[in-house]
Amino acid sequence: GTPAPQGSKTVYSRGRIVESSKAVAPWREAVRAETQRRMIELAMEPFDGPVALWLRFTFTRPKGHYGRRGLLPSAPDHPAVKPDLDKLARSTLDGLADGGLYTNDSRVVSISAVKVYDDIAGVVINARAAGWVL
C-alpha cells in the first residue's frame, strides 16, 4: 500500500482522540499484519535488545514525470514533497511494534530512512540487532 504518515491528533470532548489522517490506520494495520506474518514465517522472536532499522519508502511517480517518450530527464529521483519522512517513520514504527518485531519501541536505537520513486508504493524494512551501533 501507499505509506501514510502519523499525523496530528484532535482531542474532542470526553477524551475522544481522532487521528487527522484517515490513511494512517490502514497503513499501520498493513505493517502490523505483514510483520506478524514474517515473524511467523521466519520463526523469529521479538527483538529484546538494541535494534537498527532501515526504511525505504517507495512512491509511484506522478503522471507529470512522464512525456511521450517515457520518463522526463527533469523528473526527480526522490519525492521531496509531503508526506514528511519523520511522520512516515513514526506510523511504520508503530505498526512494527504492534506486529511484535520488538518487545518495546524503545529498543530502536538507530533509524535510517529514505523516500524514493518506484513502480510500486510501499516500504522495504530491514531490521538488525544493533550491538555494533553501540
Coordinates of C-alpha atoms in Angstrom, one line a residue, residues 19-133:
E19 CA -6.2 10.8 14.0
S20 CA -6.0 13.6 11.4
S21 CA -5.2 11.2 8.6
K22 CA -7.7 8.5 7.6
A23 CA -5.0 6.6 5.8
V24 CA -2.8 6.0 8.8
A25 CA -4.9 3.3 10.4
P26 CA -5.0 1.0 7.3
W27 CA -1.2 1.6 6.8
R28 CA -0.3 0.7 10.4
E29 CA -2.6 -2.4 10.1
A30 CA -0.9 -3.5 6.9
V31 CA 2.6 -3.1 8.5
R32 CA 1.4 -4.9 11.6
A33 CA -0.1 -7.8 9.6
E34 CA 3.0 -8.2 7.4
T35 CA 5.3 -8.0 10.4
Q36 CA 3.4 -10.8 12.2
R37 CA 3.3 -12.9 9.0
R38 CA 7.1 -12.6 8.5
M39 CA 7.9 -13.2 12.2
I40 CA 5.9 -16.5 12.0
E41 CA 7.4 -17.4 8.6
L42 CA 11.0 -16.8 9.9
A43 CA 10.3 -18.3 13.3
M44 CA 11.6 -15.1 14.9
E45 CA 11.3 -13.9 18.4
P46 CA 10.8 -10.2 19.1
F47 CA 14.0 -8.2 19.4
D48 CA 14.7 -7.6 23.1
G49 CA 17.9 -5.7 22.7
P50 CA 19.0 -2.7 20.6
V51 CA 17.6 -2.7 17.1
A52 CA 18.7 -0.8 14.0
L53 CA 16.1 -0.2 11.3
W54 CA 16.5 0.8 7.6
L55 CA 13.3 2.0 6.0
R56 CA 13.0 2.6 2.2
F57 CA 9.6 4.2 1.5
T58 CA 8.6 4.0 -2.2
F59 CA 6.0 6.1 -4.0
T60 CA 4.7 5.8 -7.6
R61 CA 5.6 8.7 -9.8
P62 CA 3.0 11.4 -10.8
K63 CA 1.9 11.4 -14.4
G64 CA 3.7 14.7 -14.9
H65 CA 7.0 12.9 -14.6
Y66 CA 6.4 11.3 -18.0
G67 CA 6.4 12.6 -21.5
R68 CA 5.6 11.0 -24.9
R69 CA 9.0 9.2 -24.8
G70 CA 8.9 8.0 -21.2
L71 CA 10.4 9.4 -18.0
L72 CA 11.4 13.1 -18.4
P73 CA 15.1 13.9 -17.8
S74 CA 13.9 16.5 -15.3
A75 CA 12.0 14.0 -13.2
P76 CA 13.4 13.9 -9.7
D77 CA 14.7 10.6 -8.1
H78 CA 13.2 11.4 -4.7
P79 CA 9.8 12.8 -3.7
A80 CA 10.8 15.9 -1.8
V81 CA 7.2 16.6 -1.1
K82 CA 4.7 15.5 1.6
P83 CA 4.3 13.2 3.4
D84 CA 7.2 14.1 5.8
L85 CA 9.8 11.3 6.2
D86 CA 9.7 11.5 10.0
K87 CA 5.9 11.1 10.1
L88 CA 6.2 8.1 7.8
A89 CA 8.7 6.5 10.1
R90 CA 6.5 7.1 13.1
S91 CA 3.5 5.4 11.7
T92 CA 5.6 2.5 10.4
L93 CA 7.4 2.0 13.7
D94 CA 4.1 1.8 15.5
G95 CA 3.0 -0.9 13.0
L96 CA 6.2 -2.8 13.6
A97 CA 5.7 -2.6 17.4
D98 CA 2.0 -3.8 17.1
G99 CA 3.3 -6.6 14.9
G100 CA 5.7 -7.8 17.5
L101 CA 9.1 -7.0 15.9
Y102 CA 10.5 -5.8 19.2
T103 CA 9.4 -6.0 22.8
N104 CA 9.2 -2.3 23.2
D105 CA 9.7 0.6 20.7
S106 CA 12.4 2.0 23.0
R107 CA 14.6 -0.9 21.7
V108 CA 15.0 1.0 18.4
V109 CA 18.4 2.8 18.7
S110 CA 19.1 3.7 15.0
I111 CA 16.9 4.5 12.1
S112 CA 17.9 5.2 8.5
A113 CA 15.1 6.2 6.2
V114 CA 14.7 7.4 2.6
K115 CA 11.8 8.3 0.2
V116 CA 12.2 7.3 -3.4
Y117 CA 10.1 6.8 -6.5
D118 CA 9.5 3.2 -7.7
D119 CA 7.0 1.2 -9.7
I120 CA 5.2 0.1 -6.5
A121 CA 4.3 2.1 -3.4
G122 CA 5.2 0.6 -0.1
V123 CA 8.1 0.2 2.3
V124 CA 11.1 -2.1 2.5
I125 CA 12.2 -2.7 6.0
N126 CA 15.5 -4.2 7.3
A127 CA 15.9 -4.8 11.0
R128 CA 19.1 -5.9 12.7
A129 CA 20.3 -6.4 16.2
A130 CA 22.3 -3.3 16.8
G131 CA 25.1 -4.3 19.1
W132 CA 27.6 -2.9 16.6
V133 CA 25.9 0.5 16.7

